[in-house]
PDB file of C-alpha atoms in Angstrom:
ATOM      1  CA  UNK A   1       0.262   0.132   0.061  1.00 76.00           C
ATOM      2  CA  UNK A   2       3.066   2.579   0.338  1.00 84.00           C
ATOM      3  CA  UNK A   3       4.533   1.499  -2.877  1.00 88.00           C
ATOM      4  CA  UNK A   4       0.836   2.120  -4.279  1.00 89.00           C
ATOM      5  CA  UNK A   5       0.424   5.746  -2.726  1.00 89.00           C
ATOM      6  CA  UNK A   6       4.045   6.890  -3.060  1.00 92.00           C
ATOM      7  CA  UNK A   7       3.630   6.094  -7.012  1.00 89.00           C
ATOM      8  CA  UNK A   8       0.026   8.444  -5.959  1.00 90.00           C
ATOM      9  CA  UNK A   9       1.959  11.305  -5.495  1.00 92.00           C
ATOM     10  CA  UNK A  10       4.096  11.230  -7.971  1.00 89.00           C
ATOM     11  CA  UNK A  11       1.331  11.517 -10.458  1.00 86.00           C
ATOM     12  CA  UNK A  12      -0.942  14.090  -8.764  1.00 87.00           C
ATOM     13  CA  UNK A  13       2.839  15.900  -8.701  1.00 87.00           C
ATOM     14  CA  UNK A  14       2.765  16.292 -12.116  1.00 83.00           C
ATOM     15  CA  UNK A  15      -0.559  15.874 -13.015  1.00 80.00           C
ATOM     16  CA  UNK A  16      -2.091  19.117 -10.119  1.00 82.00           C
ATOM     17  CA  UNK A  17       0.511  21.445 -12.005  1.00 80.00           C
ATOM     18  CA  UNK A  18      -2.063  21.317 -14.854  1.00 75.00           C
ATOM     19  CA  UNK A  19      -5.192  21.467 -12.731  1.00 74.00           C
ATOM     20  CA  UNK A  20      -5.450  17.536 -13.388  1.00 73.00           C
ATOM     21  CA  UNK A  21      -6.361  15.131 -11.204  1.00 71.00           C
ATOM     22  CA  UNK A  22      -5.098  11.834 -13.156  1.00 72.00           C
ATOM     23  CA  UNK A  23      -7.954   9.466 -12.962  1.00 70.00           C
ATOM     24  CA  UNK A  24      -7.216   8.180 -16.809  1.00 70.00           C
ATOM     25  CA  UNK A  25      -3.583   6.760 -14.942  1.00 77.00           C
ATOM     26  CA  UNK A  26      -5.494   5.541 -11.026  1.00 83.00           C
ATOM     27  CA  UNK A  27      -7.512   3.165 -12.386  1.00 77.00           C
ATOM     28  CA  UNK A  28      -4.851   1.242 -14.737  1.00 76.00           C
ATOM     29  CA  UNK A  29      -2.341   1.121 -11.501  1.00 83.00           C
ATOM     30  CA  UNK A  30      -4.744  -0.107  -8.621  1.00 86.00           C
ATOM     31  CA  UNK A  31      -5.511  -2.564 -11.843  1.00 80.00           C
ATOM     32  CA  UNK A  32      -2.492  -3.501 -12.043  1.00 78.00           C
ATOM     33  CA  UNK A  33      -1.531  -3.757  -8.199  1.00 86.00           C
ATOM     34  CA  UNK A  34      -4.510  -6.715  -8.526  1.00 86.00           C
ATOM     35  CA  UNK A  35      -7.324  -3.989  -6.766  1.00 88.00           C
ATOM     36  CA  UNK A  36     -10.936  -5.498  -8.662  1.00 85.00           C
ATOM     37  CA  UNK A  37     -11.726  -3.087 -11.066  1.00 78.00           C
ATOM     38  CA  UNK A  38     -15.555  -0.863  -9.680  1.00 80.00           C
ATOM     39  CA  UNK A  39     -12.877  -0.007  -5.791  1.00 86.00           C
ATOM     40  CA  UNK A  40     -10.378   0.782  -8.445  1.00 86.00           C
ATOM     41  CA  UNK A  41     -12.692   3.258  -9.593  1.00 82.00           C
ATOM     42  CA  UNK A  42     -14.478   4.384  -6.092  1.00 85.00           C
ATOM     43  CA  UNK A  43     -11.021   4.945  -4.609  1.00 89.00           C
ATOM     44  CA  UNK A  44      -9.993   6.842  -7.811  1.00 86.00           C
ATOM     45  CA  UNK A  45     -13.735   8.966  -7.197  1.00 86.00           C
ATOM     46  CA  UNK A  46     -12.302   9.273  -3.791  1.00 92.00           C
ATOM     47  CA  UNK A  47      -8.604  11.002  -4.326  1.00 90.00           C
ATOM     48  CA  UNK A  48     -10.092  13.194  -7.024  1.00 87.00           C
ATOM     49  CA  UNK A  49     -12.202  14.496  -5.058  1.00 90.00           C
ATOM     50  CA  UNK A  50      -9.367  15.088  -2.374  1.00 91.00           C
ATOM     51  CA  UNK A  51      -6.990  16.178  -5.193  1.00 88.00           C
ATOM     52  CA  UNK A  52     -10.265  19.078  -6.760  1.00 87.00           C
ATOM     53  CA  UNK A  53     -10.073  20.275  -3.633  1.00 91.00           C
ATOM     54  CA  UNK A  54      -6.893  21.343  -2.850  1.00 90.00           C
ATOM     55  CA  UNK A  55      -5.702  21.936  -5.988  1.00 88.00           C
ATOM     56  CA  UNK A  56      -9.434  24.387  -6.284  1.00 90.00           C
ATOM     57  CA  UNK A  57      -8.300  26.181  -3.427  1.00 92.00           C
ATOM     58  CA  UNK A  58      -4.480  26.886  -3.589  1.00 88.00           C
ATOM     59  CA  UNK A  59      -6.069  28.695  -7.509  1.00 88.00           C
ATOM     60  CA  UNK A  60      -8.087  30.970  -5.599  1.00 90.00           C
ATOM     61  CA  UNK A  61      -5.512  31.680  -4.045  1.00 89.00           C
ATOM     62  CA  UNK A  62      -3.494  32.853  -6.529  1.00 87.00           C
ATOM     63  CA  UNK A  63      -6.739  34.268  -8.324  1.00 88.00           C
ATOM     64  CA  UNK A  64      -6.338  32.044 -11.659  1.00 88.00           C
ATOM     65  CA  UNK A  65     -10.111  30.166 -11.406  1.00 91.00           C
ATOM     66  CA  UNK A  66     -13.040  32.140 -13.685  1.00 91.00           C
ATOM     67  CA  UNK A  67     -15.642  31.583 -11.479  1.00 91.00           C
ATOM     68  CA  UNK A  68     -18.466  32.520 -13.183  1.00 89.00           C
ATOM     69  CA  UNK A  69     -17.926  29.621 -15.742  1.00 89.00           C
ATOM     70  CA  UNK A  70     -15.988  27.409 -13.457  1.00 89.00           C
ATOM     71  CA  UNK A  71     -19.864  27.628 -11.398  1.00 89.00           C
ATOM     72  CA  UNK A  72     -22.199  27.217 -14.490  1.00 87.00           C
ATOM     73  CA  UNK A  73     -20.329  23.971 -15.875  1.00 87.00           C
ATOM     74  CA  UNK A  74     -19.870  22.156 -12.585  1.00 86.00           C
ATOM     75  CA  UNK A  75     -23.892  21.551 -11.808  1.00 86.00           C
ATOM     76  CA  UNK A  76     -23.846  20.335 -15.724  1.00 88.00           C
ATOM     77  CA  UNK A  77     -20.033  17.696 -15.474  1.00 84.00           C
ATOM     78  CA  UNK A  78     -21.396  16.852 -11.768  1.00 82.00           C
ATOM     79  CA  UNK A  79     -25.196  15.378 -12.778  1.00 86.00           C
ATOM     80  CA  UNK A  80     -23.088  13.716 -15.521  1.00 87.00           C
ATOM     81  CA  UNK A  81     -20.711  12.299 -13.353  1.00 81.00           C
ATOM     82  CA  UNK A  82     -23.378  10.958 -10.972  1.00 83.00           C
ATOM     83  CA  UNK A  83     -25.682   9.191 -13.118  1.00 85.00           C
ATOM     84  CA  UNK A  84     -23.270   7.872 -14.923  1.00 82.00           C
ATOM     85  CA  UNK A  85     -21.076   6.260 -11.267  1.00 76.00           C
ATOM     86  CA  UNK A  86     -25.076   5.561 -10.572  1.00 79.00           C
ATOM     87  CA  UNK A  87     -25.286   2.801 -13.437  1.00 79.00           C
ATOM     88  CA  UNK A  88     -21.455   1.636 -14.259  1.00 70.00           C
ATOM     89  CA  UNK A  89     -21.775  -1.143 -12.378  1.00 67.00           C
ATOM     90  CA  UNK A  90     -24.774  -2.072 -15.063  1.00 72.00           C
ATOM     91  CA  UNK A  91     -22.462  -0.744 -18.344  1.00 70.00           C
ATOM     92  CA  UNK A  92     -19.565  -1.962 -20.429  1.00 74.00           C
ATOM     93  CA  UNK A  93     -16.709  -1.129 -18.941  1.00 71.00           C
ATOM     94  CA  UNK A  94     -14.158  -2.328 -21.697  1.00 79.00           C
ATOM     95  CA  UNK A  95     -16.187   0.373 -24.320  1.00 77.00           C
ATOM     96  CA  UNK A  96     -16.108   3.362 -21.905  1.00 73.00           C
ATOM     97  CA  UNK A  97     -12.062   2.952 -21.659  1.00 74.00           C
ATOM     98  CA  UNK A  98     -11.168   2.757 -25.597  1.00 81.00           C
ATOM     99  CA  UNK A  99     -13.703   5.290 -26.253  1.00 76.00           C
ATOM    100  CA  UNK A 100     -11.515   7.555 -23.599  1.00 74.00           C
ATOM    101  CA  UNK A 101      -8.024   7.077 -24.599  1.00 80.00           C
ATOM    102  CA  UNK A 102     -10.411   8.296 -28.414  1.00 82.00           C
ATOM    103  CA  UNK A 103     -10.465  11.243 -27.333  1.00 75.00           C
ATOM    104  CA  UNK A 104      -7.675  11.327 -25.218  1.00 76.00           C
ATOM    105  CA  UNK A 105      -5.685  11.405 -28.179  1.00 84.00           C
ATOM    106  CA  UNK A 106      -7.966  13.561 -30.377  1.00 78.00           C
ATOM    107  CA  UNK A 107      -8.182  16.535 -27.694  1.00 73.00           C
ATOM    108  CA  UNK A 108      -3.880  16.498 -27.140  1.00 79.00           C
ATOM    109  CA  UNK A 109      -3.926  16.781 -31.177  1.00 79.00           C
ATOM    110  CA  UNK A 110      -5.624  20.128 -30.803  1.00 70.00           C
ATOM    111  CA  UNK A 111      -4.038  20.583 -28.311  1.00 70.00           C
ATOM    112  CA  UNK A 112      -0.167  20.307 -30.193  1.00 78.00           C
ATOM    113  CA  UNK A 113      -1.529  22.797 -32.688  1.00 71.00           C
ATOM    114  CA  UNK A 114      -0.167  26.135 -33.273  1.00 65.00           C
ATOM    115  CA  UNK A 115      -2.867  27.877 -30.957  1.00 59.00           C
ATOM    116  CA  UNK A 116      -6.021  29.672 -33.164  1.00 56.00           C
ATOM    117  CA  UNK A 117     -10.121  31.701 -32.823  1.00 55.00           C
ATOM    118  CA  UNK A 118     -12.036  28.551 -30.933  1.00 53.00           C
ATOM    119  CA  UNK A 119     -13.193  26.563 -33.618  1.00 56.00           C
ATOM    120  CA  UNK A 120     -16.737  27.691 -32.992  1.00 59.00           C
ATOM    121  CA  UNK A 121     -18.552  30.634 -34.674  1.00 62.00           C
ATOM    122  CA  UNK A 122     -21.838  30.149 -33.506  1.00 60.00           C
ATOM    123  CA  UNK A 123     -24.661  30.403 -30.745  1.00 65.00           C
ATOM    124  CA  UNK A 124     -25.110  32.304 -27.355  1.00 77.00           C
ATOM    125  CA  UNK A 125     -21.066  33.274 -26.133  1.00 81.00           C
ATOM    126  CA  UNK A 126     -20.990  35.002 -23.174  1.00 84.00           C
ATOM    127  CA  UNK A 127     -17.925  37.436 -23.273  1.00 86.00           C
ATOM    128  CA  UNK A 128     -15.464  37.069 -19.810  1.00 87.00           C
ATOM    129  CA  UNK A 129     -12.263  38.930 -18.390  1.00 85.00           C
ATOM    130  CA  UNK A 130     -10.504  37.484 -15.711  1.00 82.00           C
ATOM    131  CA  UNK A 131      -6.768  37.440 -14.367  1.00 78.00           C
ATOM    132  CA  UNK A 132      -5.864  39.943 -16.821  1.00 81.00           C
ATOM    133  CA  UNK A 133      -7.553  37.699 -20.190  1.00 84.00           C
ATOM    134  CA  UNK A 134     -10.645  38.106 -22.491  1.00 87.00           C
ATOM    135  CA  UNK A 135     -11.872  36.139 -24.007  1.00 86.00           C
ATOM    136  CA  UNK A 136     -15.903  35.116 -25.320  1.00 85.00           C
ATOM    137  CA  UNK A 137     -17.542  31.162 -24.226  1.00 87.00           C
ATOM    138  CA  UNK A 138     -20.752  30.140 -26.136  1.00 86.00           C
ATOM    139  CA  UNK A 139     -21.773  28.779 -23.447  1.00 85.00           C
ATOM    140  CA  UNK A 140     -24.386  26.711 -24.395  1.00 87.00           C
ATOM    141  CA  UNK A 141     -23.025  24.406 -26.254  1.00 87.00           C
ATOM    142  CA  UNK A 142     -20.048  24.399 -23.993  1.00 89.00           C
ATOM    143  CA  UNK A 143     -22.382  22.708 -21.526  1.00 90.00           C
ATOM    144  CA  UNK A 144     -24.601  20.046 -23.344  1.00 91.00           C
ATOM    145  CA  UNK A 145     -21.175  18.366 -24.036  1.00 89.00           C
ATOM    146  CA  UNK A 146     -19.533  18.604 -20.844  1.00 88.00           C
ATOM    147  CA  UNK A 147     -22.430  17.278 -19.374  1.00 91.00           C
ATOM    148  CA  UNK A 148     -21.475  14.075 -21.385  1.00 89.00           C
ATOM    149  CA  UNK A 149     -18.062  13.790 -20.666  1.00 85.00           C
ATOM    150  CA  UNK A 150     -19.254  13.614 -17.348  1.00 84.00           C
ATOM    151  CA  UNK A 151     -21.501  11.275 -17.294  1.00 86.00           C
ATOM    152  CA  UNK A 152     -18.732   9.355 -19.246  1.00 81.00           C
ATOM    153  CA  UNK A 153     -16.080  10.395 -16.927  1.00 77.00           C
ATOM    154  CA  UNK A 154     -18.305   8.984 -13.506  1.00 76.00           C
ATOM    155  CA  UNK A 155     -18.872   5.644 -15.503  1.00 77.00           C
ATOM    156  CA  UNK A 156     -15.104   4.513 -16.345  1.00 72.00           C
ATOM    157  CA  UNK A 157     -14.413   6.053 -12.462  1.00 66.00           C
ATOM    158  CA  UNK A 158     -12.695   9.099 -13.286  1.00 68.00           C
ATOM    159  CA  UNK A 159     -12.294  13.222 -13.996  1.00 65.00           C
ATOM    160  CA  UNK A 160     -12.795  14.294 -17.267  1.00 72.00           C
ATOM    161  CA  UNK A 161     -10.550  16.450 -16.504  1.00 71.00           C
ATOM    162  CA  UNK A 162      -8.145  15.596 -19.658  1.00 71.00           C
ATOM    163  CA  UNK A 163     -11.559  16.298 -22.127  1.00 77.00           C
ATOM    164  CA  UNK A 164     -13.011  19.998 -20.182  1.00 82.00           C
ATOM    165  CA  UNK A 165      -9.183  21.351 -20.321  1.00 81.00           C
ATOM    166  CA  UNK A 166      -9.100  21.019 -24.008  1.00 80.00           C
ATOM    167  CA  UNK A 167     -13.349  21.693 -24.678  1.00 82.00           C
ATOM    168  CA  UNK A 168     -12.919  25.406 -22.064  1.00 84.00           C
ATOM    169  CA  UNK A 169      -9.991  26.006 -24.894  1.00 83.00           C
ATOM    170  CA  UNK A 170     -10.401  25.135 -27.946  1.00 81.00           C
ATOM    171  CA  UNK A 171     -14.270  26.028 -28.924  1.00 81.00           C
ATOM    172  CA  UNK A 172     -13.717  27.917 -25.429  1.00 79.00           C
ATOM    173  CA  UNK A 173     -11.267  29.835 -25.986  1.00 82.00           C
ATOM    174  CA  UNK A 174     -10.011  30.126 -22.312  1.00 86.00           C
ATOM    175  CA  UNK A 175      -6.609  29.914 -21.416  1.00 87.00           C
ATOM    176  CA  UNK A 176      -5.200  27.432 -21.147  1.00 83.00           C
ATOM    177  CA  UNK A 177      -3.315  28.666 -17.626  1.00 86.00           C
ATOM    178  CA  UNK A 178      -6.826  30.139 -16.887  1.00 90.00           C
ATOM    179  CA  UNK A 179      -8.759  26.873 -18.696  1.00 88.00           C
ATOM    180  CA  UNK A 180      -5.726  24.254 -15.685  1.00 85.00           C
ATOM    181  CA  UNK A 181      -7.553  26.529 -12.625  1.00 88.00           C
ATOM    182  CA  UNK A 182     -10.364  26.705 -14.189  1.00 89.00           C
ATOM    183  CA  UNK A 183     -10.773  23.113 -14.284  1.00 85.00           C
ATOM    184  CA  UNK A 184      -9.602  21.869 -10.417  1.00 86.00           C
ATOM    185  CA  UNK A 185     -13.411  23.483  -9.659  1.00 86.00           C
ATOM    186  CA  UNK A 186     -15.018  19.687 -12.317  1.00 81.00           C
ATOM    187  CA  UNK A 187     -12.288  17.487 -11.223  1.00 81.00           C
ATOM    188  CA  UNK A 188     -13.845  18.352  -6.793  1.00 85.00           C
ATOM    189  CA  UNK A 189     -17.640  18.622  -7.642  1.00 82.00           C
ATOM    190  CA  UNK A 190     -16.854  16.038 -10.179  1.00 77.00           C
ATOM    191  CA  UNK A 191     -15.214  13.546  -8.224  1.00 81.00           C
ATOM    192  CA  UNK A 192     -17.840  14.292  -5.444  1.00 86.00           C
ATOM    193  CA  UNK A 193     -21.426  13.547  -7.448  1.00 80.00           C
ATOM    194  CA  UNK A 194     -19.287  10.340  -9.549  1.00 78.00           C
ATOM    195  CA  UNK A 195     -18.453   8.981  -5.753  1.00 85.00           C
ATOM    196  CA  UNK A 196     -21.871   9.246  -4.522  1.00 86.00           C
ATOM    197  CA  UNK A 197     -23.904   7.391  -6.908  1.00 79.00           C
ATOM    198  CA  UNK A 198     -20.607   5.180  -6.615  1.00 76.00           C
ATOM    199  CA  UNK A 199     -21.080   4.900  -3.380  1.00 77.00           C
ATOM    200  CA  UNK A 200     -25.105   3.634  -3.785  1.00 77.00           C
ATOM    201  CA  UNK A 201     -24.730   0.689  -5.992  1.00 71.00           C
ATOM    202  CA  UNK A 202     -21.432  -0.294  -4.496  1.00 74.00           C
ATOM    203  CA  UNK A 203     -19.804  -1.693  -1.974  1.00 79.00           C
ATOM    204  CA  UNK A 204     -15.935   1.476  -0.716  1.00 84.00           C
ATOM    205  CA  UNK A 205     -12.828   0.769   1.176  1.00 88.00           C
ATOM    206  CA  UNK A 206     -12.528   3.994   3.614  1.00 90.00           C
ATOM    207  CA  UNK A 207      -9.254   2.800   4.893  1.00 91.00           C
ATOM    208  CA  UNK A 208      -7.649   2.043   1.899  1.00 91.00           C
ATOM    209  CA  UNK A 209      -9.367   5.318   0.218  1.00 91.00           C
ATOM    210  CA  UNK A 210      -8.205   7.772   3.084  1.00 93.00           C
ATOM    211  CA  UNK A 211      -4.631   6.084   2.927  1.00 93.00           C
ATOM    212  CA  UNK A 212      -4.282   7.113  -1.209  1.00 93.00           C
ATOM    213  CA  UNK A 213      -6.020  10.322  -0.946  1.00 92.00           C
ATOM    214  CA  UNK A 214      -3.342  11.517   1.282  1.00 94.00           C
ATOM    215  CA  UNK A 215      -0.611  10.282  -0.545  1.00 94.00           C
ATOM    216  CA  UNK A 216      -2.472  12.047  -3.346  1.00 91.00           C
ATOM    217  CA  UNK A 217      -2.929  14.966  -0.682  1.00 92.00           C
ATOM    218  CA  UNK A 218       0.085  15.815  -0.899  1.00 93.00           C
ATOM    219  CA  UNK A 219       0.685  15.751  -3.746  1.00 90.00           C
ATOM    220  CA  UNK A 220      -1.599  18.430  -5.536  1.00 88.00           C
ATOM    221  CA  UNK A 221      -0.245  20.332  -2.857  1.00 89.00           C
ATOM    222  CA  UNK A 222       3.339  21.334  -3.875  1.00 90.00           C
ATOM    223  CA  UNK A 223       2.341  20.660  -7.986  1.00 85.00           C
ATOM    224  CA  UNK A 224      -0.588  23.219  -7.918  1.00 83.00           C
ATOM    225  CA  UNK A 225       1.649  25.914  -6.335  1.00 82.00           C
ATOM    226  CA  UNK A 226       4.641  25.077  -8.880  1.00 81.00           C
ATOM    227  CA  UNK A 227       1.682  25.424 -12.200  1.00 76.00           C
ATOM    228  CA  UNK A 228       2.004  29.671 -12.398  1.00 73.00           C
ATOM    229  CA  UNK A 229       6.176  28.871 -11.445  1.00 78.00           C
ATOM    230  CA  UNK A 230       5.862  27.185 -15.159  1.00 76.00           C
ATOM    231  CA  UNK A 231       5.640  28.531 -18.305  1.00 79.00           C
ATOM    232  CA  UNK A 232       2.952  27.852 -21.040  1.00 72.00           C
ATOM    233  CA  UNK A 233       4.324  26.828 -23.651  1.00 79.00           C
ATOM    234  CA  UNK A 234       5.351  23.963 -21.355  1.00 81.00           C
ATOM    235  CA  UNK A 235       2.338  23.493 -19.451  1.00 76.00           C
ATOM    236  CA  UNK A 236       0.914  23.226 -23.310  1.00 76.00           C
ATOM    237  CA  UNK A 237       4.063  20.242 -23.944  1.00 83.00           C
ATOM    238  CA  UNK A 238       3.543  18.675 -20.326  1.00 81.00           C
ATOM    239  CA  UNK A 239      -0.050  18.923 -21.481  1.00 76.00           C
ATOM    240  CA  UNK A 240      -0.371  17.226 -24.452  1.00 83.00           C
ATOM    241  CA  UNK A 241       2.221  14.688 -23.155  1.00 85.00           C
ATOM    242  CA  UNK A 242       0.434  13.405 -20.567  1.00 79.00           C
ATOM    243  CA  UNK A 243      -2.815  13.247 -22.837  1.00 78.00           C
ATOM    244  CA  UNK A 244      -1.391  10.927 -25.276  1.00 87.00           C
ATOM    245  CA  UNK A 245       0.920   8.399 -21.928  1.00 85.00           C
ATOM    246  CA  UNK A 246      -2.508   8.360 -20.532  1.00 79.00           C
ATOM    247  CA  UNK A 247      -5.104   7.257 -23.855  1.00 83.00           C
ATOM    248  CA  UNK A 248      -2.023   4.709 -25.061  1.00 87.00           C
ATOM    249  CA  UNK A 249      -1.519   3.456 -20.847  1.00 79.00           C
ATOM    250  CA  UNK A 250      -5.398   3.021 -20.913  1.00 76.00           C
ATOM    251  CA  UNK A 251      -5.712   1.455 -23.709  1.00 84.00           C
ATOM    252  CA  UNK A 252      -3.387  -1.142 -23.912  1.00 84.00           C
ATOM    253  CA  UNK A 253      -4.004  -1.767 -20.039  1.00 76.00           C
ATOM    254  CA  UNK A 254      -8.141  -1.860 -21.062  1.00 77.00           C
ATOM    255  CA  UNK A 255      -6.234  -4.602 -23.636  1.00 80.00           C
ATOM    256  CA  UNK A 256      -4.317  -6.840 -21.648  1.00 77.00           C
ATOM    257  CA  UNK A 257      -6.930  -6.987 -19.091  1.00 63.00           C
TER     258      UNK A 257
END
């Protein structure tokens, strides 16, 4: 259990700089350690809940969170994650994980491209000024997409940040650093509702969850603190690498069982 804890510490240390929870890695790591899938997914969501809270507090202190957009999207991602977690026991997890892997690769491709304006030029947009940046977000388009992401993520046992951040950047035209920080809100609420949904339908190993969450909490605290000290282009490269690696990791682990 201690070895697993240090592995989670390392993962959250890196991913918290990107406002990501790391569920894409937690579930496969737990499965490789012989943890049953339902317990692994439940533990992953609990860890994401704790690390998301820490990231949110750190990013809020650094005034990087777009609270207006974040609060609008919370209801969408949280409700999707709750229903996804609730019905997770009856869904083929292999299909879900492969689907999510493909979506991560697609997200990495769009993030890696040279910066352009939002690929969406229609629909109602809200003008935002946050953290010294100005941008326009097609909120009525993003809300249903975030719900679907939350729904799939809740079933798989992750937060969905690997798709929500690219969505905010590619479609919402939100600056990358603000996207990372604002996503910490979605990580927190998506994981919380997904965990509650799973708790209703599955058993929870509280001792295991709490121990793992403590290691992840320390990693999240350190990583999110150093996020603002890393150049944005370096963060972009790290983020693309993490998306591709997470996609391949999840795909391979799914195929080999």
